[in-house]
C-alpha positions as semicolon CSV with decimal commas, in nm:
position;residue;x (nm);y (nm);z (nm)
1;S;0,565;1,026;4,254
2;G;0,542;1,373;4,104
3;I;0,652;1,250;3,759
4;K;0,389;1,313;3,495
5;N;0,380;1,060;3,215
6;K;0,232;1,215;2,900
7;C;0,152;0,873;2,755
8;Y;-0,051;0,763;3,055
9;R;-0,223;1,098;3,094
10;G;-0,318;1,095;2,724
11;S;-0,465;0,744;2,728
12;L;-0,643;0,758;3,061
13;P;-0,972;0,905;2,930
14;Q;-0,991;0,633;2,663
15;S;-0,927;0,367;2,926
16;I;-1,194;0,502;3,158
17;L;-1,442;0,536;2,872
18;A;-1,375;0,178;2,762
19;Q;-1,422;0,045;3,113
20;L;-1,742;0,245;3,167
21;S;-1,882;0,126;2,833
22;F;-1,792;-0,231;2,918
23;A;-1,960;-0,202;3,260
24;F;-2,272;-0,048;3,101
25;Y;-2,308;-0,331;2,848
26;R;-2,246;-0,592;3,118
27;L;-2,508;-0,428;3,343
28;L;-2,767;-0,444;3,065
29;S;-2,674;-0,808;2,991
30;F;-2,578;-0,728;2,632
31;F;-2,294;-0,980;2,648
32;S;-2,542;-1,266;2,686
33;Y;-2,619;-1,213;2,315
34;V;-2,255;-1,257;2,214
35;D;-2,123;-1,611;2,170
36;K;-1,750;-1,538;2,155
37;F;-1,509;-1,246;2,189
38;F;-1,192;-1,263;1,982
39;V;-0,874;-1,105;2,111
40;L;-0,537;-1,082;1,936
41;T;-0,291;-1,106;2,226
42;E;-0,256;-1,255;2,572
43;F;-0,246;-0,898;2,702
44;Q;-0,590;-0,825;2,553
45;K;-0,723;-1,155;2,684
46;E;-0,614;-1,070;3,039
47;K;-0,762;-0,719;3,011
48;V;-1,097;-0,853;2,887
49;L;-1,110;-1,131;3,146
50;S;-1,030;-0,880;3,422
51;L;-1,349;-0,695;3,326
52;G;-1,562;-0,996;3,408
53;L;-1,614;-1,191;3,087
54;P;-1,628;-1,568;3,133
55;P;-1,313;-1,740;2,999
56;S;-1,526;-1,970;2,785
57;K;-1,636;-1,669;2,576
58;V;-1,287;-1,533;2,508
59;I;-1,086;-1,678;2,220
60;L;-0,724;-1,587;2,153
61;K;-0,667;-1,559;1,777
62;P;-0,339;-1,385;1,690
63;N;-0,295;-1,190;1,369
64;G;-0,160;-1,401;1,090
65;L;0,102;-1,288;0,844
66;T;0,241;-1,489;0,557
67;L;0,609;-1,410;0,518
68;K;0,751;-1,440;0,170
69;D;1,099;-1,559;0,097
70;K;1,354;-1,339;0,268
71;K;1,483;-1,067;0,038
72;P;1,854;-1,008;0,015
73;F;1,982;-0,772;0,282
74;L;2,022;-0,419;0,152
75;S;2,365;-0,293;0,248
76;K;2,265;0,069;0,190
77;R;1,996;0,123;0,449
78;S;1,932;0,469;0,583
79;G;1,676;0,677;0,762
80;Y;1,378;0,611;0,981
81;V;1,023;0,521;0,885
82;F;0,684;0,542;1,057
83;V;0,400;0,338;0,908
84;G;0,046;0,370;1,040
85;R;-0,260;0,585;1,086
86;L;-0,165;0,946;1,150
87;E;-0,358;0,983;1,475
88;K;-0,262;1,128;1,812
89;N;-0,298;0,794;1,988
90;K;-0,041;0,647;1,747
91;G;0,210;0,900;1,882
92;I;0,258;1,077;1,550
93;H;0,227;1,429;1,695
94;L;0,483;1,362;1,966
95;L;0,713;1,197;1,713
96;L;0,688;1,492;1,473
97;D;0,737;1,748;1,751
98;T;1,054;1,567;1,853
99;W;1,179;1,502;1,500
100;K;1,153;1,863;1,390
101;K;1,408;1,952;1,661
102;L;1,663;1,692;1,545
103;P;1,957;1,770;1,319
104;K;1,875;1,741;0,947
105;R;2,091;1,427;0,909
106;Y;1,813;1,225;1,078
107;H;1,556;1,169;0,804
108;L;1,204;1,041;0,880
109;T;0,963;0,905;0,620
110;I;0,595;0,899;0,720
111;I;0,368;0,647;0,546
112;G;0,003;0,670;0,638
113;N;-0,305;0,877;0,594
114;S;-0,528;1,105;0,792
115;P;-0,823;1,332;0,713
116;D;-0,604;1,623;0,826
117;I;-0,281;1,518;0,651
118;K;-0,245;1,860;0,485
119;E;-0,247;2,031;0,825
120;L;0,009;1,782;0,956
121;Q;0,235;1,848;0,657
122;E;0,208;2,224;0,702
123;K;0,264;2,220;1,078
124;W;0,563;1,983;1,068
125;Q;0,718;2,082;0,737
126;S;1,089;2,013;0,763
127;D;1,379;1,911;0,540
128;N;1,421;1,590;0,740
129;I;1,054;1,478;0,733
130;T;0,889;1,332;0,422
131;F;0,515;1,258;0,414
132;K;0,437;0,989;0,155
133;G;0,067;0,953;0,240
134;R;-0,106;0,623;0,172
135;C;0,117;0,380;-0,021
136;S;0,064;0,040;-0,171
137;H;0,184;-0,258;0,030
138;E;0,467;-0,312;-0,215
139;E;0,587;0,049;-0,192
140;T;0,558;0,045;0,187
141;M;0,767;-0,272;0,205
142;Q;1,025;-0,117;-0,027
143;V;1,058;0,190;0,198
144;I;1,078;-0,027;0,510
145;S;1,346;-0,252;0,359
146;G;1,556;0,051;0,265
147;S;1,531;0,212;0,610
148;S;1,765;0,159;0,901
149;Y;1,488;0,180;1,160
150;I;1,111;0,146;1,181
151;L;0,943;0,341;1,459
152;Q;0,645;0,212;1,658
153;T;0,535;0,511;1,867
154;S;0,185;0,426;1,985
155;L;0,071;0,591;2,307
156;W;-0,219;0,350;2,347
157;Y;-0,245;-0,026;2,390
158;E;-0,158;-0,202;2,069
159;T;-0,266;-0,550;1,978
160;F;0,049;-0,636;1,790
161;G;0,199;-0,405;1,534
162;L;0,234;-0,598;1,210
163;T;0,482;-0,337;1,087
164;I;0,740;-0,485;1,322
165;I;0,699;-0,832;1,167
166;E;0,687;-0,687;0,817
167;A;1,014;-0,506;0,885
168;R;1,175;-0,845;0,940
169;S;1,051;-0,989;0,611
């Protein structure tokens, strides 16, 4: 079609590598030593089954999350928050590239860690971007509950982002 999709282009090598690895292990009969494969979503289950695993070996077991009593709604919510590993496949670089170009009234808080967090902070230093690094669960939930929006920017297949559910609690 002539349209180049950065997300697809970026994830294609991982997809090919995963499929080649899967084919290699299947060829060597490594899967005969595995009793069950656990997947977290129907999407994963379909992907795994499409690669030739017998349905009897694939078990769907979604992530569990215990939601506490709903906190009172904060009337003064503001800003945007990203919570996750600070890796390219999570879309953090694309998000930061885009955010740095936005007007300063759009504030983004980044919660997460990376071995190269200092380089990320230096490259994308901006008045409207705050890097908090790794935070406790309680602090993360406090930032999420005070934010207007939570951003899920992954460029790769995700099982099911718990941050979306946590944002509702």
